[in-house]
Amino acid sequence: MKPYLSYFKLRFMTCLQYRSAAIAGILTQVFFAFVYIMVYLAFYESGDANAPMTLKQVINYMWLNQMFFTLIYLSYKDKDIINLIKDGNISYELARPLNVYFMWFAKILSQRISMMLLRCIPVMVLAFVLPEPYKLMLPLNFSTFLLFLLSFCISAILITGITMLFHIITMFTLDEKGAMTTYSVIADIFMGGTVPIPFFPTWLKHIAEFLPFRFIGDFPFRIYSNSIPLEEGYILIIGSIIWIIITISLGYLISRVSLRKAVIQGG
């Protein structure tokens, strides 16, 4: 475990150096937060009293979605890992005294967390000081906040496990573009990236509830916004842990098969 923690720390400190990209990302996230919030303000001002979430819940949801965007966005791919697979330098990874799957897992998780920390704190401060109706509100109570933190930590592990699956699949296809594009479009819809799942049609909501993507964004953000009761949240925590076990186990098993049959490109 210690070598993987050291690898995690090394990659984490490396990614913290990209401050220029973080500044650009902060401006981007703030811009899109305002765009989404203004769209929903117009929607609620139209007078629809049957909306499944209150306006304040939706505003909280949109701020959280942008604050933690670099951790939860699903089109992420590690170019270094992809290039290792494509050019044959994966042979160097196989020579290390570490399990390739968990080494890459630690790398991707550390990069996501470091990128998130550089962006989320400034956006969070801005969101809390803005006037109504754009202001981000605190959770309803401390229990809600603790459950949000737990669900969000689980979300970070789950998204890394899912991301690893598509990096491992690249060992078979040797081209990540097709699978990654299809996956990112589907996953972004069913994680509630733009439209929260309660706004989905009933049949589409049932599909979203069956898939793991809702635990990446929709679940923790709705916990924070008090759109999901605590009692239901405790049950959903169990479901998200089950999906973590499934995705990591599946990714690890596929990686073992793919590494045994890996073709070292470039000779």
C-alpha positions as protocol buffer text, in pm:
chain_id: "A"
residue {
  index: 1
  type: MET
  ca { x: 0 y: 0 z: 0 }
}
residue {
  index: 2
  type: LYS
  ca { x: 283 y: 242 z: 84 }
}
residue {
  index: 3
  type: PRO
  ca { x: 429 y: 250 z: -272 }
}
residue {
  index: 4
  type: TYR
  ca { x: 86 y: 337 z: -415 }
}
residue {
  index: 5
  type: LEU
  ca { x: 37 y: 616 z: -157 }
}
residue {
  index: 6
  type: SER
  ca { x: 380 y: 753 z: -246 }
}
residue {
  index: 7
  type: TYR
  ca { x: 292 y: 741 z: -615 }
}
residue {
  index: 8
  type: PHE
  ca { x: -39 y: 915 z: -538 }
}
residue {
  index: 9
  type: LYS
  ca { x: 142 y: 1191 z: -347 }
}
residue {
  index: 10
  type: LEU
  ca { x: 399 y: 1240 z: -624 }
}
residue {
  index: 11
  type: ARG
  ca { x: 138 y: 1279 z: -897 }
}
residue {
  index: 12
  type: PHE
  ca { x: -73 y: 1500 z: -670 }
}
residue {
  index: 13
  type: MET
  ca { x: 213 y: 1745 z: -608 }
}
residue {
  index: 14
  type: THR
  ca { x: 301 y: 1749 z: -978 }
}
residue {
  index: 15
  type: CYS
  ca { x: -51 y: 1843 z: -1085 }
}
residue {
  index: 16
  type: LEU
  ca { x: -72 y: 2124 z: -829 }
}
residue {
  index: 17
  type: GLN
  ca { x: 191 y: 2312 z: -1031 }
}
residue {
  index: 18
  type: TYR
  ca { x: -44 y: 2382 z: -1322 }
}
residue {
  index: 19
  type: ARG
  ca { x: -185 y: 2707 z: -1182 }
}
residue {
  index: 20
  type: SER
  ca { x: -241 y: 2881 z: -1517 }
}
residue {
  index: 21
  type: ALA
  ca { x: -471 y: 2602 z: -1630 }
}
residue {
  index: 22
  type: ALA
  ca { x: -649 y: 2624 z: -1294 }
}
residue {
  index: 23
  type: ILE
  ca { x: -716 y: 2998 z: -1338 }
}
residue {
  index: 24
  type: ALA
  ca { x: -860 y: 2938 z: -1684 }
}
residue {
  index: 25
  type: GLY
  ca { x: -1069 y: 2654 z: -1542 }
}
residue {
  index: 26
  type: ILE
  ca { x: -1203 y: 2873 z: -1260 }
}
residue {
  index: 27
  type: LEU
  ca { x: -1326 y: 3134 z: -1508 }
}
residue {
  index: 28
  type: THR
  ca { x: -1482 y: 2863 z: -1722 }
}
residue {
  index: 29
  type: GLN
  ca { x: -1664 y: 2701 z: -1430 }
}
residue {
  index: 30
  type: VAL
  ca { x: -1797 y: 3033 z: -1302 }
}
residue {
  index: 31
  type: PHE
  ca { x: -1920 y: 3125 z: -1651 }
}
residue {
  index: 32
  type: PHE
  ca { x: -2108 y: 2798 z: -1700 }
}
residue {
  index: 33
  type: ALA
  ca { x: -2251 y: 2813 z: -1347 }
}
residue {
  index: 34
  type: PHE
  ca { x: -2407 y: 3151 z: -1425 }
}
residue {
  index: 35
  type: VAL
  ca { x: -2537 y: 3029 z: -1761 }
}
residue {
  index: 36
  type: TYR
  ca { x: -2707 y: 2722 z: -1611 }
}
residue {
  index: 37
  type: ILE
  ca { x: -2848 y: 2917 z: -1317 }
}
residue {
  index: 38
  type: MET
  ca { x: -2994 y: 3185 z: -1543 }
}
residue {
  index: 39
  type: VAL
  ca { x: -3158 y: 2918 z: -1757 }
}
residue {
  index: 40
  type: TYR
  ca { x: -3324 y: 2764 z: -1451 }
}
residue {
  index: 41
  type: LEU
  ca { x: -3421 y: 3106 z: -1316 }
}
residue {
  index: 42
  type: ALA
  ca { x: -3610 y: 3167 z: -1639 }
}
residue {
  index: 43
  type: PHE
  ca { x: -3769 y: 2822 z: -1611 }
}
residue {
  index: 44
  type: TYR
  ca { x: -3894 y: 2879 z: -1254 }
}
residue {
  index: 45
  type: GLU
  ca { x: -4007 y: 3234 z: -1326 }
}
residue {
  index: 46
  type: SER
  ca { x: -4238 y: 3090 z: -1591 }
}
residue {
  index: 47
  type: GLY
  ca { x: -4459 y: 2982 z: -1302 }
}
residue {
  index: 48
  type: ASP
  ca { x: -4432 y: 2600 z: -1308 }
}
residue {
  index: 49
  type: ALA
  ca { x: -4523 y: 2498 z: -952 }
}
residue {
  index: 50
  type: ASN
  ca { x: -4478 y: 2125 z: -1018 }
}
residue {
  index: 51
  type: ALA
  ca { x: -4097 y: 2126 z: -1049 }
}
residue {
  index: 52
  type: PRO
  ca { x: -3942 y: 1824 z: -869 }
}
residue {
  index: 53
  type: MET
  ca { x: -3677 y: 2043 z: -701 }
}
residue {
  index: 54
  type: THR
  ca { x: -3698 y: 2390 z: -554 }
}
residue {
  index: 55
  type: LEU
  ca { x: -3511 y: 2675 z: -720 }
}
residue {
  index: 56
  type: LYS
  ca { x: -3263 y: 2697 z: -432 }
}
residue {
  index: 57
  type: GLN
  ca { x: -3193 y: 2322 z: -455 }
}
residue {
  index: 58
  type: VAL
  ca { x: -3123 y: 2355 z: -828 }
}
residue {
  index: 59
  type: ILE
  ca { x: -2892 y: 2655 z: -775 }
}
residue {
  index: 60
  type: ASN
  ca { x: -2695 y: 2461 z: -513 }
}
residue {
  index: 61
  type: TYR
  ca { x: -2682 y: 2165 z: -752 }
}
residue {
  index: 62
  type: MET
  ca { x: -2543 y: 2376 z: -1036 }
}
residue {
  index: 63
  type: TRP
  ca { x: -2275 y: 2538 z: -822 }
}
residue {
  index: 64
  type: LEU
  ca { x: -2161 y: 2202 z: -688 }
}
residue {
  index: 65
  type: ASN
  ca { x: -2157 y: 2061 z: -1040 }
}
residue {
  index: 66
  type: GLN
  ca { x: -1918 y: 2333 z: -1153 }
}
residue {
  index: 67
  type: MET
  ca { x: -1710 y: 2343 z: -834 }
}
residue {
  index: 68
  type: PHE
  ca { x: -1625 y: 1975 z: -861 }
}
residue {
  index: 69
  type: PHE
  ca { x: -1631 y: 1951 z: -1239 }
}
residue {
  index: 70
  type: THR
  ca { x: -1269 y: 1836 z: -1278 }
}
residue {
  index: 71
  type: LEU
  ca { x: -1329 y: 1548 z: -1039 }
}
residue {
  index: 72
  type: ILE
  ca { x: -1654 y: 1419 z: -1186 }
}
residue {
  index: 73
  type: TYR
  ca { x: -1640 y: 1500 z: -1557 }
}
residue {
  index: 74
  type: LEU
  ca { x: -1654 y: 1179 z: -1754 }
}
residue {
  index: 75
  type: SER
  ca { x: -1464 y: 1256 z: -2074 }
}
residue {
  index: 76
  type: TYR
  ca { x: -1134 y: 1262 z: -1883 }
}
residue {
  index: 77
  type: LYS
  ca { x: -854 y: 1049 z: -2019 }
}
residue {
  index: 78
  type: ASP
  ca { x: -493 y: 1028 z: -1909 }
}
residue {
  index: 79
  type: LYS
  ca { x: -285 y: 1102 z: -2218 }
}
residue {
  index: 80
  type: ASP
  ca { x: 26 y: 951 z: -2061 }
}
residue {
  index: 81
  type: ILE
  ca { x: -145 y: 616 z: -2004 }
}
residue {
  index: 82
  type: ILE
  ca { x: -303 y: 618 z: -2351 }
}
residue {
  index: 83
  type: ASN
  ca { x: 35 y: 693 z: -2510 }
}
residue {
  index: 84
  type: LEU
  ca { x: 202 y: 418 z: -2308 }
}
residue {
  index: 85
  type: ILE
  ca { x: -45 y: 170 z: -2455 }
}
residue {
  index: 86
  type: LYS
  ca { x: -20 y: 300 z: -2810 }
}
residue {
  index: 87
  type: ASP
  ca { x: 358 y: 336 z: -2845 }
}
residue {
  index: 88
  type: GLY
  ca { x: 458 y: 22 z: -2657 }
}
residue {
  index: 89
  type: ASN
  ca { x: 615 y: 191 z: -2356 }
}
residue {
  index: 90
  type: ILE
  ca { x: 372 y: 2 z: -2135 }
}
residue {
  index: 91
  type: SER
  ca { x: 654 y: -251 z: -2116 }
}
residue {
  index: 92
  type: TYR
  ca { x: 829 y: -11 z: -1874 }
}
residue {
  index: 93
  type: GLU
  ca { x: 521 y: -12 z: -1652 }
}
residue {
  index: 94
  type: LEU
  ca { x: 520 y: -391 z: -1648 }
}
residue {
  index: 95
  type: ALA
  ca { x: 880 y: -387 z: -1529 }
}
residue {
  index: 96
  type: ARG
  ca { x: 791 y: -191 z: -1214 }
}
residue {
  index: 97
  type: PRO
  ca { x: 741 y: -390 z: -890 }
}
residue {
  index: 98
  type: LEU
  ca { x: 384 y: -259 z: -866 }
}
residue {
  index: 99
  type: ASN
  ca { x: 48 y: -372 z: -993 }
}
residue {
  index: 100
  type: VAL
  ca { x: -23 y: -170 z: -1309 }
}
residue {
  index: 101
  type: TYR
  ca { x: -396 y: -139 z: -1241 }
}
residue {
  index: 102
  type: PHE
  ca { x: -362 y: 8 z: -892 }
}
residue {
  index: 103
  type: MET
  ca { x: -67 y: 225 z: -997 }
}
residue {
  index: 104
  type: TRP
  ca { x: -275 y: 383 z: -1273 }
}
residue {
  index: 105
  type: PHE
  ca { x: -573 y: 403 z: -1036 }
}
residue {
  index: 106
  type: ALA
  ca { x: -365 y: 605 z: -787 }
}
residue {
  index: 107
  type: LYS
  ca { x: -238 y: 830 z: -1065 }
}
residue {
  index: 108
  type: ILE
  ca { x: -580 y: 912 z: -1209 }
}
residue {
  index: 109
  type: LEU
  ca { x: -736 y: 967 z: -866 }
}
residue {
  index: 110
  type: SER
  ca { x: -454 y: 1200 z: -757 }
}
residue {
  index: 111
  type: GLN
  ca { x: -477 y: 1403 z: -1078 }
}
residue {
  index: 112
  type: ARG
  ca { x: -852 y: 1444 z: -1045 }
}
residue {
  index: 113
  type: ILE
  ca { x: -832 y: 1551 z: -680 }
}
residue {
  index: 114
  type: SER
  ca { x: -546 y: 1797 z: -737 }
}
residue {
  index: 115
  type: MET
  ca { x: -721 y: 1960 z: -1033 }
}
residue {
  index: 116
  type: MET
  ca { x: -1040 y: 1985 z: -828 }
}
residue {
  index: 117
  type: LEU
  ca { x: -868 y: 2152 z: -531 }
}
residue {
  index: 118
  type: LEU
  ca { x: -710 y: 2418 z: -750 }
}
residue {
  index: 119
  type: ARG
  ca { x: -1050 y: 2519 z: -888 }
}
residue {
  index: 120
  type: CYS
  ca { x: -1319 y: 2442 z: -633 }
}
residue {
  index: 121
  type: ILE
  ca { x: -1207 y: 2663 z: -343 }
}
residue {
  index: 122
  type: PRO
  ca { x: -1211 y: 2997 z: -536 }
}
residue {
  index: 123
  type: VAL
  ca { x: -1542 y: 2904 z: -700 }
}
residue {
  index: 124
  type: MET
  ca { x: -1685 y: 2804 z: -362 }
}
residue {
  index: 125
  type: VAL
  ca { x: -1585 y: 3133 z: -200 }
}
residue {
  index: 126
  type: LEU
  ca { x: -1741 y: 3330 z: -484 }
}
residue {
  index: 127
  type: ALA
  ca { x: -2062 y: 3123 z: -474 }
}
residue {
  index: 128
  type: PHE
  ca { x: -2106 y: 3187 z: -100 }
}
residue {
  index: 129
  type: VAL
  ca { x: -2061 y: 3565 z: -121 }
}
residue {
  index: 130
  type: LEU
  ca { x: -2289 y: 3627 z: -420 }
}
residue {
  index: 131
  type: PRO
  ca { x: -2629 y: 3790 z: -359 }
}
residue {
  index: 132
  type: GLU
  ca { x: -2957 y: 3606 z: -397 }
}
residue {
  index: 133
  type: PRO
  ca { x: -3070 y: 3422 z: -601 }
}
residue {
  index: 134
  type: TYR
  ca { x: -2722 y: 3317 z: -717 }
}
residue {
  index: 135
  type: LYS
  ca { x: -2587 y: 3245 z: -370 }
}
residue {
  index: 136
  type: LEU
  ca { x: -2477 y: 2893 z: -270 }
}
residue {
  index: 137
  type: MET
  ca { x: -2644 y: 2791 z: 55 }
}
residue {
  index: 138
  type: LEU
  ca { x: -2504 y: 2574 z: 334 }
}
residue {
  index: 139
  type: PRO
  ca { x: -2644 y: 2221 z: 388 }
}
residue {
  index: 140
  type: LEU
  ca { x: -2959 y: 2192 z: 596 }
}
residue {
  index: 141
  type: ASN
  ca { x: -2775 y: 2046 z: 898 }
}
residue {
  index: 142
  type: PHE
  ca { x: -2447 y: 1885 z: 1000 }
}
residue {
  index: 143
  type: SER
  ca { x: -2575 y: 1530 z: 937 }
}
residue {
  index: 144
  type: THR
  ca { x: -2655 y: 1625 z: 579 }
}
residue {
  index: 145
  type: PHE
  ca { x: -2307 y: 1772 z: 538 }
}
residue {
  index: 146
  type: LEU
  ca { x: -2140 y: 1456 z: 672 }
}
residue {
  index: 147
  type: LEU
  ca { x: -2345 y: 1235 z: 441 }
}
residue {
  index: 148
  type: PHE
  ca { x: -2253 y: 1463 z: 150 }
}
residue {
  index: 149
  type: LEU
  ca { x: -1881 y: 1429 z: 230 }
}
residue {
  index: 150
  type: LEU
  ca { x: -1912 y: 1051 z: 251 }
}
residue {
  index: 151
  type: SER
  ca { x: -2108 y: 1026 z: -74 }
}
residue {
  index: 152
  type: PHE
  ca { x: -1863 y: 1258 z: -248 }
}
residue {
  index: 153
  type: CYS
  ca { x: -1559 y: 1056 z: -138 }
}
residue {
  index: 154
  type: ILE
  ca { x: -1732 y: 743 z: -266 }
}
residue {
  index: 155
  type: SER
  ca { x: -1808 y: 930 z: -589 }
}
residue {
  index: 156
  type: ALA
  ca { x: -1438 y: 1009 z: -640 }
}
residue {
  index: 157
  type: ILE
  ca { x: -1343 y: 641 z: -607 }
}
residue {
  index: 158
  type: LEU
  ca { x: -1630 y: 527 z: -830 }
}
residue {
  index: 159
  type: ILE
  ca { x: -1551 y: 768 z: -1115 }
}
residue {
  index: 160
  type: THR
  ca { x: -1187 y: 662 z: -1102 }
}
residue {
  index: 161
  type: GLY
  ca { x: -1289 y: 297 z: -1124 }
}
residue {
  index: 162
  type: ILE
  ca { x: -1513 y: 368 z: -1423 }
}
residue {
  index: 163
  type: THR
  ca { x: -1240 y: 576 z: -1590 }
}
residue {
  index: 164
  type: MET
  ca { x: -994 y: 292 z: -1540 }
}
residue {
  index: 165
  type: LEU
  ca { x: -1229 y: 54 z: -1722 }
}
residue {
  index: 166
  type: PHE
  ca { x: -1205 y: 259 z: -2039 }
}
residue {
  index: 167
  type: HIS
  ca { x: -830 y: 296 z: -2015 }
}
residue {
  index: 168
  type: ILE
  ca { x: -800 y: -81 z: -1980 }
}
residue {
  index: 169
  type: ILE
  ca { x: -1031 y: -139 z: -2278 }
}
residue {
  index: 170
  type: THR
  ca { x: -787 y: 68 z: -2487 }
}
residue {
  index: 171
  type: MET
  ca { x: -543 y: -221 z: -2454 }
}
residue {
  index: 172
  type: PHE
  ca { x: -777 y: -423 z: -2671 }
}
residue {
  index: 173
  type: THR
  ca { x: -890 y: -153 z: -2916 }
}
residue {
  index: 174
  type: LEU
  ca { x: -562 y: 49 z: -2929 }
}
residue {
  index: 175
  type: ASP
  ca { x: -782 y: 354 z: -2996 }
}
residue {
  index: 176
  type: GLU
  ca { x: -971 y: 529 z: -2719 }
}
residue {
  index: 177
  type: LYS
  ca { x: -1170 y: 779 z: -2927 }
}
residue {
  index: 178
  type: GLY
  ca { x: -1476 y: 576 z: -3022 }
}
residue {
  index: 179
  type: ALA
  ca { x: -1541 y: 411 z: -2686 }
}
residue {
  index: 180
  type: MET
  ca { x: -1457 y: 724 z: -2489 }
}
residue {
  index: 181
  type: THR
  ca { x: -1685 y: 950 z: -2694 }
}
residue {
  index: 182
  type: THR
  ca { x: -1982 y: 713 z: -2668 }
}
residue {
  index: 183
  type: TYR
  ca { x: -1926 y: 656 z: -2298 }
}
residue {
  index: 184
  type: SER
  ca { x: -1885 y: 1024 z: -2208 }
}
residue {
  index: 185
  type: VAL
  ca { x: -2209 y: 1126 z: -2383 }
}
residue {
  index: 186
  type: ILE
  ca { x: -2415 y: 851 z: -2218 }
}
residue {
  index: 187
  type: ALA
  ca { x: -2254 y: 894 z: -1877 }
}
residue {
  index: 188
  type: ASP
  ca { x: -2291 y: 1272 z: -1873 }
}
residue {
  index: 189
  type: ILE
  ca { x: -2665 y: 1239 z: -1931 }
}
residue {
  index: 190
  type: PHE
  ca { x: -2724 y: 976 z: -1666 }
}
residue {
  index: 191
  type: MET
  ca { x: -2507 y: 1140 z: -1398 }
}
residue {
  index: 192
  type: GLY
  ca { x: -2724 y: 1453 z: -1416 }
}
residue {
  index: 193
  type: GLY
  ca { x: -2441 y: 1665 z: -1548 }
}
residue {
  index: 194
  type: THR
  ca { x: -2667 y: 1925 z: -1708 }
}
residue {
  index: 195
  type: VAL
  ca { x: -3019 y: 1828 z: -1604 }
}
residue {
  index: 196
  type: PRO
  ca { x: -3075 y: 1681 z: -1256 }
}
residue {
  index: 197
  type: ILE
  ca { x: -3228 y: 1333 z: -1268 }
}
residue {
  index: 198
  type: PRO
  ca { x: -3559 y: 1437 z: -1099 }
}
residue {
  index: 199
  type: PHE
  ca { x: -3636 y: 1639 z: -1415 }
}
residue {
  index: 200
  type: PHE
  ca { x: -3605 y: 1330 z: -1637 }
}
residue {
  index: 201
  type: PRO
  ca { x: -3912 y: 1160 z: -1788 }
}
residue {
  index: 202
  type: THR
  ca { x: -4022 y: 866 z: -1573 }
}
residue {
  index: 203
  type: TRP
  ca { x: -3890 y: 596 z: -1810 }
}
residue {
  index: 204
  type: LEU
  ca { x: -3551 y: 768 z: -1842 }
}
residue {
  index: 205
  type: LYS
  ca { x: -3534 y: 821 z: -1465 }
}
residue {
  index: 206
  type: HIS
  ca { x: -3572 y: 446 z: -1410 }
}
residue {
  index: 207
  type: ILE
  ca { x: -3277 y: 381 z: -1643 }
}
residue {
  index: 208
  type: ALA
  ca { x: -3066 y: 641 z: -1461 }
}
residue {
  index: 209
  type: GLU
  ca { x: -3146 y: 484 z: -1124 }
}
residue {
  index: 210
  type: PHE
  ca { x: -3025 y: 147 z: -1250 }
}
residue {
  index: 211
  type: LEU
  ca { x: -2687 y: 275 z: -1375 }
}
residue {
  index: 212
  type: PRO
  ca { x: -2386 y: 373 z: -1157 }
}
residue {
  index: 213
  type: PHE
  ca { x: -2346 y: 722 z: -1306 }
}
residue {
  index: 214
  type: ARG
  ca { x: -2603 y: 883 z: -1075 }
}
residue {
  index: 215
  type: PHE
  ca { x: -2372 y: 817 z: -779 }
}
residue {
  index: 216
  type: ILE
  ca { x: -2101 y: 1032 z: -938 }
}
residue {
  index: 217
  type: GLY
  ca { x: -2280 y: 1367 z: -937 }
}
residue {
  index: 218
  type: ASP
  ca { x: -2655 y: 1360 z: -892 }
}
residue {
  index: 219
  type: PHE
  ca { x: -2656 y: 1169 z: -564 }
}
residue {
  index: 220
  type: PRO
  ca { x: -2402 y: 1374 z: -362 }
}
residue {
  index: 221
  type: PHE
  ca { x: -2524 y: 1705 z: -502 }
}
residue {
  index: 222
  type: ARG
  ca { x: -2887 y: 1630 z: -417 }
}
residue {
  index: 223
  type: ILE
  ca { x: -2783 y: 1519 z: -68 }
}
residue {
  index: 224
  type: TYR
  ca { x: -2617 y: 1858 z: -16 }
}
residue {
  index: 225
  type: SER
  ca { x: -2922 y: 2037 z: -158 }
}
residue {
  index: 226
  type: ASN
  ca { x: -3160 y: 1841 z: 66 }
}
residue {
  index: 227
  type: SER
  ca { x: -3336 y: 1698 z: -239 }
}
residue {
  index: 228
  type: ILE
  ca { x: -3279 y: 1344 z: -109 }
}
residue {
  index: 229
  type: PRO
  ca { x: -3388 y: 1261 z: 250 }
}
residue {
  index: 230
  type: LEU
  ca { x: -3119 y: 1131 z: 484 }
}
residue {
  index: 231
  type: GLU
  ca { x: -3295 y: 795 z: 524 }
}
residue {
  index: 232
  type: GLU
  ca { x: -3290 y: 736 z: 148 }
}
residue {
  index: 233
  type: GLY
  ca { x: -2933 y: 866 z: 133 }
}
residue {
  index: 234
  type: TYR
  ca { x: -2810 y: 598 z: 373 }
}
residue {
  index: 235
  type: ILE
  ca { x: -2959 y: 329 z: 150 }
}
residue {
  index: 236
  type: LEU
  ca { x: -2808 y: 480 z: -164 }
}
residue {
  index: 237
  type: ILE
  ca { x: -2465 y: 486 z: 3 }
}
residue {
  index: 238
  type: ILE
  ca { x: -2479 y: 106 z: 13 }
}
residue {
  index: 239
  type: GLY
  ca { x: -2567 y: 99 z: -358 }
}
residue {
  index: 240
  type: SER
  ca { x: -2273 y: 324 z: -446 }
}
residue {
  index: 241
  type: ILE
  ca { x: -2032 y: 104 z: -249 }
}
residue {
  index: 242
  type: ILE
  ca { x: -2160 y: -202 z: -435 }
}
residue {
  index: 243
  type: TRP
  ca { x: -2090 y: -26 z: -766 }
}
residue {
  index: 244
  type: ILE
  ca { x: -1736 y: 56 z: -649 }
}
residue {
  index: 245
  type: ILE
  ca { x: -1674 y: -313 z: -577 }
}
residue {
  index: 246
  type: ILE
  ca { x: -1816 y: -409 z: -918 }
}
residue {
  index: 247
  type: THR
  ca { x: -1620 y: -155 z: -1123 }
}
residue {
  index: 248
  type: ILE
  ca { x: -1286 y: -206 z: -947 }
}
residue {
  index: 249
  type: SER
  ca { x: -1316 y: -585 z: -953 }
}
residue {
  index: 250
  type: LEU
  ca { x: -1415 y: -584 z: -1320 }
}
residue {
  index: 251
  type: GLY
  ca { x: -1139 y: -341 z: -1414 }
}
residue {
  index: 252
  type: TYR
  ca { x: -877 y: -541 z: -1225 }
}
residue {
  index: 253
  type: LEU
  ca { x: -982 y: -871 z: -1384 }
}
residue {
  index: 254
  type: ILE
  ca { x: -990 y: -723 z: -1735 }
}
residue {
  index: 255
  type: SER
  ca { x: -650 y: -563 z: -1679 }
}
residue {
  index: 256
  type: ARG
  ca { x: -499 y: -899 z: -1586 }
}
residue {
  index: 257
  type: VAL
  ca { x: -639 y: -1057 z: -1902 }
}
residue {
  index: 258
  type: SER
  ca { x: -532 y: -765 z: -2123 }
}
residue {
  index: 259
  type: LEU
  ca { x: -180 y: -752 z: -1981 }
}
residue {
  index: 260
  type: ARG
  ca { x: -128 y: -1122 z: -2044 }
}
residue {
  index: 261
  type: LYS
  ca { x: -229 y: -1070 z: -2406 }
}
residue {
  index: 262
  type: ALA
  ca { x: -86 y: -721 z: -2449 }
}
residue {
  index: 263
  type: VAL
  ca { x: 73 y: -637 z: -2783 }
}
residue {
  index: 264
  type: ILE
  ca { x: 376 y: -412 z: -2735 }
}
residue {
  index: 265
  type: GLN
  ca { x: 336 y: -159 z: -3016 }
}
residue {
  index: 266
  type: GLY
  ca { x: 647 y: -39 z: -3192 }
}
residue {
  index: 267
  type: GLY
  ca { x: 821 y: -375 z: -3159 }
}
